[in-house]
C-alpha positions as protocol buffer text, in pm:
chain_id: "A"
residue {
  index: 1
  type: MET
  ca { x: 1 y: 0 z: 0 }
}
residue {
  index: 2
  type: HIS
  ca { x: 137 y: 341 z: -89 }
}
residue {
  index: 3
  type: ARG
  ca { x: 36 y: 704 z: -91 }
}
residue {
  index: 4
  type: ILE
  ca { x: -45 y: 883 z: -413 }
}
residue {
  index: 5
  type: VAL
  ca { x: -41 y: 1262 z: -416 }
}
residue {
  index: 6
  type: LEU
  ca { x: -229 y: 1440 z: -693 }
}
residue {
  index: 7
  type: ILE
  ca { x: 1 y: 1742 z: -698 }
}
residue {
  index: 8
  type: SER
  ca { x: -206 y: 1959 z: -930 }
}
residue {
  index: 9
  type: LEU
  ca { x: -499 y: 1980 z: -690 }
}
residue {
  index: 10
  type: MET
  ca { x: -317 y: 1903 z: -366 }
}
residue {
  index: 11
  type: LEU
  ca { x: -541 y: 1598 z: -320 }
}
residue {
  index: 12
  type: PHE
  ca { x: -435 y: 1296 z: -125 }
}
residue {
  index: 13
  type: ALA
  ca { x: -532 y: 937 z: -201 }
}
residue {
  index: 14
  type: LEU
  ca { x: -423 y: 587 z: -105 }
}
residue {
  index: 15
  type: SER
  ca { x: -409 y: 298 z: -340 }
}
residue {
  index: 16
  type: GLY
  ca { x: -731 y: 92 z: -329 }
}
residue {
  index: 17
  type: CYS
  ca { x: -740 y: -185 z: -71 }
}
residue {
  index: 18
  type: SER
  ca { x: -913 y: -516 z: -135 }
}
residue {
  index: 19
  type: PHE
  ca { x: -942 y: -831 z: 73 }
}
residue {
  index: 20
  type: SER
  ca { x: -1079 y: -1177 z: 20 }
}
residue {
  index: 21
  type: GLY
  ca { x: -1123 y: -1470 z: 254 }
}
residue {
  index: 22
  type: GLN
  ca { x: -964 y: -1302 z: 559 }
}
residue {
  index: 23
  type: SER
  ca { x: -1092 y: -1235 z: 913 }
}
residue {
  index: 24
  type: PHE
  ca { x: -970 y: -979 z: 1162 }
}
residue {
  index: 25
  type: PHE
  ca { x: -1101 y: -784 z: 1464 }
}
residue {
  index: 26
  type: ALA
  ca { x: -1148 y: -430 z: 1595 }
}
residue {
  index: 27
  type: GLY
  ca { x: -1405 y: -162 z: 1684 }
}
residue {
  index: 28
  type: LEU
  ca { x: -1452 y: 211 z: 1665 }
}
residue {
  index: 29
  type: SER
  ca { x: -1686 y: 470 z: 1811 }
}
residue {
  index: 30
  type: ASP
  ca { x: -1886 y: 728 z: 1626 }
}
residue {
  index: 31
  type: SER
  ca { x: -1810 y: 1097 z: 1668 }
}
residue {
  index: 32
  type: ALA
  ca { x: -2071 y: 1369 z: 1699 }
}
residue {
  index: 33
  type: SER
  ca { x: -1838 y: 1642 z: 1577 }
}
residue {
  index: 34
  type: THR
  ca { x: -1876 y: 1591 z: 1205 }
}
residue {
  index: 35
  type: GLN
  ca { x: -2157 y: 1622 z: 953 }
}
residue {
  index: 36
  type: ASP
  ca { x: -2268 y: 1331 z: 737 }
}
residue {
  index: 37
  type: ILE
  ca { x: -2350 y: 1448 z: 383 }
}
residue {
  index: 38
  type: THR
  ca { x: -2526 y: 1151 z: 232 }
}
residue {
  index: 39
  type: GLY
  ca { x: -2840 y: 1314 z: 101 }
}
residue {
  index: 40
  type: SER
  ca { x: -2934 y: 1423 z: 455 }
}
residue {
  index: 41
  type: THR
  ca { x: -2760 y: 1601 z: 741 }
}
residue {
  index: 42
  type: ASN
  ca { x: -2772 y: 1347 z: 1021 }
}
residue {
  index: 43
  type: THR
  ca { x: -2509 y: 1377 z: 1291 }
}
residue {
  index: 44
  type: ALA
  ca { x: -2411 y: 1150 z: 1579 }
}
residue {
  index: 45
  type: LEU
  ca { x: -2607 y: 847 z: 1457 }
}
residue {
  index: 46
  type: GLY
  ca { x: -2444 y: 632 z: 1720 }
}
residue {
  index: 47
  type: LEU
  ca { x: -2334 y: 367 z: 1474 }
}
residue {
  index: 48
  type: SER
  ca { x: -2048 y: 144 z: 1572 }
}
residue {
  index: 49
  type: GLY
  ca { x: -1800 y: 60 z: 1301 }
}
residue {
  index: 50
  type: SER
  ca { x: -1548 y: -213 z: 1243 }
}
residue {
  index: 51
  type: GLY
  ca { x: -1571 y: -553 z: 1367 }
}
residue {
  index: 52
  type: GLY
  ca { x: -1493 y: -905 z: 1444 }
}
residue {
  index: 53
  type: SER
  ca { x: -1437 y: -1004 z: 1800 }
}
residue {
  index: 54
  type: SER
  ca { x: -1376 y: -684 z: 1991 }
}
residue {
  index: 55
  type: SER
  ca { x: -1494 y: -324 z: 2012 }
}
residue {
  index: 56
  type: LYS
  ca { x: -1454 y: -8 z: 2214 }
}
residue {
  index: 57
  type: SER
  ca { x: -1704 y: 238 z: 2354 }
}
residue {
  index: 58
  type: GLY
  ca { x: -1692 y: 612 z: 2415 }
}
residue {
  index: 59
  type: ASN
  ca { x: -1590 y: 896 z: 2186 }
}
residue {
  index: 60
  type: LEU
  ca { x: -1234 y: 933 z: 2072 }
}
residue {
  index: 61
  type: THR
  ca { x: -1063 y: 1268 z: 2112 }
}
residue {
  index: 62
  type: ARG
  ca { x: -919 y: 1413 z: 1791 }
}
residue {
  index: 63
  type: LEU
  ca { x: -547 y: 1350 z: 1773 }
}
residue {
  index: 64
  type: ALA
  ca { x: -538 y: 1177 z: 2114 }
}
residue {
  index: 65
  type: LEU
  ca { x: -240 y: 977 z: 1997 }
}
residue {
  index: 66
  type: ALA
  ca { x: -221 y: 760 z: 2305 }
}
residue {
  index: 67
  type: LYS
  ca { x: -546 y: 597 z: 2193 }
}
residue {
  index: 68
  type: ASP
  ca { x: -448 y: 566 z: 1830 }
}
residue {
  index: 69
  type: GLN
  ca { x: -414 y: 203 z: 1725 }
}
residue {
  index: 70
  type: ALA
  ca { x: -359 y: 257 z: 1354 }
}
residue {
  index: 71
  type: PRO
  ca { x: -25 y: 102 z: 1261 }
}
residue {
  index: 72
  type: LYS
  ca { x: 254 y: 354 z: 1229 }
}
residue {
  index: 73
  type: GLY
  ca { x: 325 y: 461 z: 874 }
}
residue {
  index: 74
  type: THR
  ca { x: -23 y: 368 z: 745 }
}
residue {
  index: 75
  type: TRP
  ca { x: -178 y: 716 z: 737 }
}
residue {
  index: 76
  type: GLU
  ca { x: -108 y: 1065 z: 604 }
}
residue {
  index: 77
  type: SER
  ca { x: -203 y: 1412 z: 724 }
}
residue {
  index: 78
  type: ALA
  ca { x: -251 y: 1728 z: 515 }
}
residue {
  index: 79
  type: PRO
  ca { x: -4 y: 2016 z: 536 }
}
residue {
  index: 80
  type: ASN
  ca { x: -142 y: 2316 z: 722 }
}
residue {
  index: 81
  type: GLY
  ca { x: -358 y: 2526 z: 494 }
}
residue {
  index: 82
  type: ALA
  ca { x: -328 y: 2290 z: 196 }
}
residue {
  index: 83
  type: PHE
  ca { x: -695 y: 2318 z: 114 }
}
residue {
  index: 84
  type: LYS
  ca { x: -781 y: 2661 z: 254 }
}
residue {
  index: 85
  type: ASP
  ca { x: -843 y: 2817 z: -89 }
}
residue {
  index: 86
  type: ARG
  ca { x: -1095 y: 2553 z: -199 }
}
residue {
  index: 87
  type: ASP
  ca { x: -1471 y: 2613 z: -168 }
}
residue {
  index: 88
  type: TYR
  ca { x: -1640 y: 2314 z: -3 }
}
residue {
  index: 89
  type: SER
  ca { x: -1981 y: 2475 z: 34 }
}
residue {
  index: 90
  type: ARG
  ca { x: -2119 y: 2258 z: -246 }
}
residue {
  index: 91
  type: SER
  ca { x: -1974 y: 1929 z: -126 }
}
residue {
  index: 92
  type: ARG
  ca { x: -2261 y: 1683 z: -124 }
}
residue {
  index: 93
  type: LEU
  ca { x: -2316 y: 1316 z: -183 }
}
residue {
  index: 94
  type: ASP
  ca { x: -2608 y: 1160 z: -370 }
}
residue {
  index: 95
  type: PRO
  ca { x: -2559 y: 784 z: -328 }
}
residue {
  index: 96
  type: GLU
  ca { x: -2784 y: 701 z: -622 }
}
residue {
  index: 97
  type: ARG
  ca { x: -2584 y: 929 z: -848 }
}
residue {
  index: 98
  type: ALA
  ca { x: -2265 y: 771 z: -722 }
}
residue {
  index: 99
  type: ARG
  ca { x: -2401 y: 430 z: -804 }
}
residue {
  index: 100
  type: ALA
  ca { x: -2512 y: 545 z: -1150 }
}
residue {
  index: 101
  type: LEU
  ca { x: -2170 y: 698 z: -1230 }
}
residue {
  index: 102
  type: ILE
  ca { x: -1979 y: 392 z: -1112 }
}
residue {
  index: 103
  type: ASN
  ca { x: -2213 y: 154 z: -1290 }
}
residue {
  index: 104
  type: ALA
  ca { x: -2184 y: 349 z: -1614 }
}
residue {
  index: 105
  type: TYR
  ca { x: -1806 y: 320 z: -1587 }
}
residue {
  index: 106
  type: ARG
  ca { x: -1832 y: -52 z: -1519 }
}
residue {
  index: 107
  type: LYS
  ca { x: -2075 y: -103 z: -1806 }
}
residue {
  index: 108
  type: SER
  ca { x: -1833 y: 67 z: -2042 }
}
residue {
  index: 109
  type: ARG
  ca { x: -1585 y: -209 z: -1946 }
}
residue {
  index: 110
  type: GLY
  ca { x: -1841 y: -486 z: -1987 }
}
residue {
  index: 111
  type: LEU
  ca { x: -1898 y: -536 z: -1615 }
}
residue {
  index: 112
  type: GLY
  ca { x: -2216 y: -582 z: -1416 }
}
residue {
  index: 113
  type: ASN
  ca { x: -2396 y: -325 z: -1206 }
}
residue {
  index: 114
  type: LEU
  ca { x: -2345 y: -270 z: -835 }
}
residue {
  index: 115
  type: GLN
  ca { x: -2635 y: -242 z: -593 }
}
residue {
  index: 116
  type: LEU
  ca { x: -2639 y: -5 z: -300 }
}
residue {
  index: 117
  type: ASN
  ca { x: -2616 y: -197 z: 25 }
}
residue {
  index: 118
  type: SER
  ca { x: -2707 y: -49 z: 365 }
}
residue {
  index: 119
  type: LYS
  ca { x: -2446 y: -247 z: 558 }
}
residue {
  index: 120
  type: LEU
  ca { x: -2161 y: -147 z: 325 }
}
residue {
  index: 121
  type: THR
  ca { x: -2286 y: 212 z: 355 }
}
residue {
  index: 122
  type: VAL
  ca { x: -2256 y: 185 z: 734 }
}
residue {
  index: 123
  type: ALA
  ca { x: -1897 y: 59 z: 694 }
}
residue {
  index: 124
  type: ALA
  ca { x: -1817 y: 351 z: 465 }
}
residue {
  index: 125
  type: LYS
  ca { x: -1977 y: 606 z: 698 }
}
residue {
  index: 126
  type: ASN
  ca { x: -1793 y: 478 z: 1000 }
}
residue {
  index: 127
  type: HIS
  ca { x: -1457 y: 498 z: 828 }
}
residue {
  index: 128
  type: SER
  ca { x: -1521 y: 849 z: 688 }
}
residue {
  index: 129
  type: ARG
  ca { x: -1618 y: 965 z: 1037 }
}
residue {
  index: 130
  type: ASP
  ca { x: -1306 y: 817 z: 1191 }
}
residue {
  index: 131
  type: LEU
  ca { x: -1081 y: 971 z: 925 }
}
residue {
  index: 132
  type: ALA
  ca { x: -1247 y: 1308 z: 983 }
}
residue {
  index: 133
  type: GLN
  ca { x: -1207 y: 1278 z: 1357 }
}
residue {
  index: 134
  type: TRP
  ca { x: -833 y: 1225 z: 1322 }
}
residue {
  index: 135
  type: ASP
  ca { x: -798 y: 1445 z: 1012 }
}
residue {
  index: 136
  type: ARG
  ca { x: -605 y: 1196 z: 801 }
}
residue {
  index: 137
  type: ILE
  ca { x: -628 y: 951 z: 517 }
}
residue {
  index: 138
  type: SER
  ca { x: -575 y: 581 z: 572 }
}
residue {
  index: 139
  type: HIS
  ca { x: -720 y: 235 z: 510 }
}
residue {
  index: 140
  type: PHE
  ca { x: -673 y: 168 z: 882 }
}
residue {
  index: 141
  type: GLY
  ca { x: -909 y: 298 z: 1150 }
}
residue {
  index: 142
  type: SER
  ca { x: -789 y: 458 z: 1469 }
}
residue {
  index: 143
  type: ASP
  ca { x: -890 y: 132 z: 1639 }
}
residue {
  index: 144
  type: GLY
  ca { x: -651 y: -65 z: 1419 }
}
residue {
  index: 145
  type: SER
  ca { x: -928 y: -192 z: 1192 }
}
residue {
  index: 146
  type: ASP
  ca { x: -889 y: -257 z: 822 }
}
residue {
  index: 147
  type: PRO
  ca { x: -1161 y: -259 z: 551 }
}
residue {
  index: 148
  type: TRP
  ca { x: -1245 y: -624 z: 610 }
}
residue {
  index: 149
  type: ASP
  ca { x: -1298 y: -560 z: 981 }
}
residue {
  index: 150
  type: ARG
  ca { x: -1539 y: -277 z: 916 }
}
residue {
  index: 151
  type: VAL
  ca { x: -1742 y: -475 z: 666 }
}
residue {
  index: 152
  type: ALA
  ca { x: -1760 y: -776 z: 899 }
}
residue {
  index: 153
  type: LYS
  ca { x: -1879 y: -563 z: 1192 }
}
residue {
  index: 154
  type: THR
  ca { x: -2188 y: -454 z: 997 }
}
residue {
  index: 155
  type: GLY
  ca { x: -2297 y: -816 z: 956 }
}
residue {
  index: 156
  type: PHE
  ca { x: -2226 y: -828 z: 583 }
}
residue {
  index: 157
  type: SER
  ca { x: -2083 y: -1178 z: 529 }
}
residue {
  index: 158
  type: ALA
  ca { x: -1836 y: -1111 z: 251 }
}
residue {
  index: 159
  type: LYS
  ca { x: -1634 y: -1327 z: 19 }
}
residue {
  index: 160
  type: LEU
  ca { x: -1492 y: -1007 z: -131 }
}
residue {
  index: 161
  type: ALA
  ca { x: -1447 y: -662 z: 24 }
}
residue {
  index: 162
  type: ALA
  ca { x: -1267 y: -362 z: -121 }
}
residue {
  index: 163
  type: GLU
  ca { x: -1227 y: 2 z: -18 }
}
residue {
  index: 164
  type: ASN
  ca { x: -1140 y: 331 z: -187 }
}
residue {
  index: 165
  type: VAL
  ca { x: -1077 y: 647 z: 16 }
}
residue {
  index: 166
  type: GLY
  ca { x: -1021 y: 1006 z: -83 }
}
residue {
  index: 167
  type: THR
  ca { x: -974 y: 1335 z: 104 }
}
residue {
  index: 168
  type: GLY
  ca { x: -987 y: 1696 z: -4 }
}
residue {
  index: 169
  type: GLN
  ca { x: -1206 y: 1648 z: -313 }
}
residue {
  index: 170
  type: ILE
  ca { x: -1498 y: 1887 z: -346 }
}
residue {
  index: 171
  type: THR
  ca { x: -1741 y: 1686 z: -560 }
}
residue {
  index: 172
  type: LEU
  ca { x: -1837 y: 1326 z: -628 }
}
residue {
  index: 173
  type: GLU
  ca { x: -1721 y: 1368 z: -985 }
}
residue {
  index: 174
  type: GLU
  ca { x: -1381 y: 1487 z: -864 }
}
residue {
  index: 175
  type: VAL
  ca { x: -1323 y: 1197 z: -630 }
}
residue {
  index: 176
  type: ILE
  ca { x: -1435 y: 937 z: -886 }
}
residue {
  index: 177
  type: LYS
  ca { x: -1210 y: 1095 z: -1149 }
}
residue {
  index: 178
  type: GLY
  ca { x: -918 y: 1065 z: -909 }
}
residue {
  index: 179
  type: TRP
  ca { x: -1000 y: 701 z: -836 }
}
residue {
  index: 180
  type: LYS
  ca { x: -1008 y: 624 z: -1207 }
}
residue {
  index: 181
  type: LYS
  ca { x: -664 y: 772 z: -1252 }
}
residue {
  index: 182
  type: SER
  ca { x: -512 y: 573 z: -964 }
}
residue {
  index: 183
  type: PRO
  ca { x: -433 y: 211 z: -1061 }
}
residue {
  index: 184
  type: GLY
  ca { x: -521 y: 69 z: -722 }
}
residue {
  index: 185
  type: HIS
  ca { x: -848 y: 258 z: -691 }
}
residue {
  index: 186
  type: ASN
  ca { x: -941 y: 191 z: -1052 }
}
residue {
  index: 187
  type: LYS
  ca { x: -886 y: -181 z: -1003 }
}
residue {
  index: 188
  type: ASN
  ca { x: -1143 y: -174 z: -727 }
}
residue {
  index: 189
  type: LEU
  ca { x: -1397 y: 22 z: -930 }
}
residue {
  index: 190
  type: LEU
  ca { x: -1367 y: -249 z: -1196 }
}
residue {
  index: 191
  type: LEU
  ca { x: -1368 y: -557 z: -976 }
}
residue {
  index: 192
  type: LYS
  ca { x: -1545 y: -817 z: -1188 }
}
residue {
  index: 193
  type: ASP
  ca { x: -1690 y: -1009 z: -896 }
}
residue {
  index: 194
  type: ALA
  ca { x: -1815 y: -711 z: -694 }
}
residue {
  index: 195
  type: THR
  ca { x: -2193 y: -693 z: -665 }
}
residue {
  index: 196
  type: HIS
  ca { x: -2268 y: -435 z: -395 }
}
residue {
  index: 197
  type: MET
  ca { x: -2142 y: -97 z: -278 }
}
residue {
  index: 198
  type: GLY
  ca { x: -2176 y: 160 z: -2 }
}
residue {
  index: 199
  type: ILE
  ca { x: -2043 y: 515 z: -17 }
}
residue {
  index: 200
  type: ALA
  ca { x: -2014 y: 800 z: 232 }
}
residue {
  index: 201
  type: LEU
  ca { x: -1893 y: 1156 z: 263 }
}
residue {
  index: 202
  type: VAL
  ca { x: -1815 y: 1337 z: 584 }
}
residue {
  index: 203
  type: ARG
  ca { x: -1731 y: 1707 z: 572 }
}
residue {
  index: 204
  type: ASP
  ca { x: -1565 y: 1876 z: 869 }
}
residue {
  index: 205
  type: PRO
  ca { x: -1458 y: 2240 z: 826 }
}
residue {
  index: 206
  type: LYS
  ca { x: -1241 y: 2217 z: 1137 }
}
residue {
  index: 207
  type: THR
  ca { x: -1002 y: 1978 z: 959 }
}
residue {
  index: 208
  type: GLU
  ca { x: -725 y: 2041 z: 707 }
}
residue {
  index: 209
  type: PHE
  ca { x: -862 y: 1785 z: 461 }
}
residue {
  index: 210
  type: GLN
  ca { x: -1223 y: 1921 z: 481 }
}
residue {
  index: 211
  type: THR
  ca { x: -1380 y: 1616 z: 308 }
}
residue {
  index: 212
  type: PHE
  ca { x: -1347 y: 1246 z: 369 }
}
residue {
  index: 213
  type: TRP
  ca { x: -1485 y: 1002 z: 111 }
}
residue {
  index: 214
  type: THR
  ca { x: -1511 y: 626 z: 146 }
}
residue {
  index: 215
  type: LEU
  ca { x: -1633 y: 371 z: -109 }
}
residue {
  index: 216
  type: VAL
  ca { x: -1680 y: 11 z: 2 }
}
residue {
  index: 217
  type: LEU
  ca { x: -1745 y: -266 z: -248 }
}
residue {
  index: 218
  type: GLY
  ca { x: -1843 y: -619 z: -154 }
}
residue {
  index: 219
  type: THR
  ca { x: -1978 y: -955 z: -260 }
}
residue {
  index: 220
  type: PRO
  ca { x: -2175 y: -1166 z: -12 }
}
residue {
  index: 221
  type: LEU
  ca { x: -2103 y: -1530 z: 55 }
}
């Protein structure tokens, strides 16, 4: 796994992460300090993310490093002021539009459509919230969880799970364009055996990154 920096727009991305046939553990707590932008403006939904055999309770404190269980070297922060000149007032997420755009791309490559899945959406929301709370980009949660953990915690029994993340992008079109240009992300968008997806956006103006996008793809057993 490596970091990709889109220099022209000062956008950060990680290569897409996919897993198959693995099992892990973890747990994370939801934060009330950010705004979910998924067609509505619900905050503090109290959803627990990540999963397997253990979990934690209580809210994490932003940048409380003593509690941070993400492996060292697996996350990146934004330089101070890197996104201050960008206008995020129109950052919104329409999940159906996201599905339509991704499916159109998959159809152009001869692949089948993805269906929106509520459990994968929960996994995506939880990870975006956690990234926003710690103001970073990573495939690991602050509880040490990886994409497979977060999918398993929702009760989605997966034989395939994959995750794309993006931070600093203003629009859905911008983040999908970036994923297409990144080999790792693009591979996930075009996973032949993927059948379902969940997508989330959290916007937090108190952070350097401002926006935190997560796409989770999966195939049930």
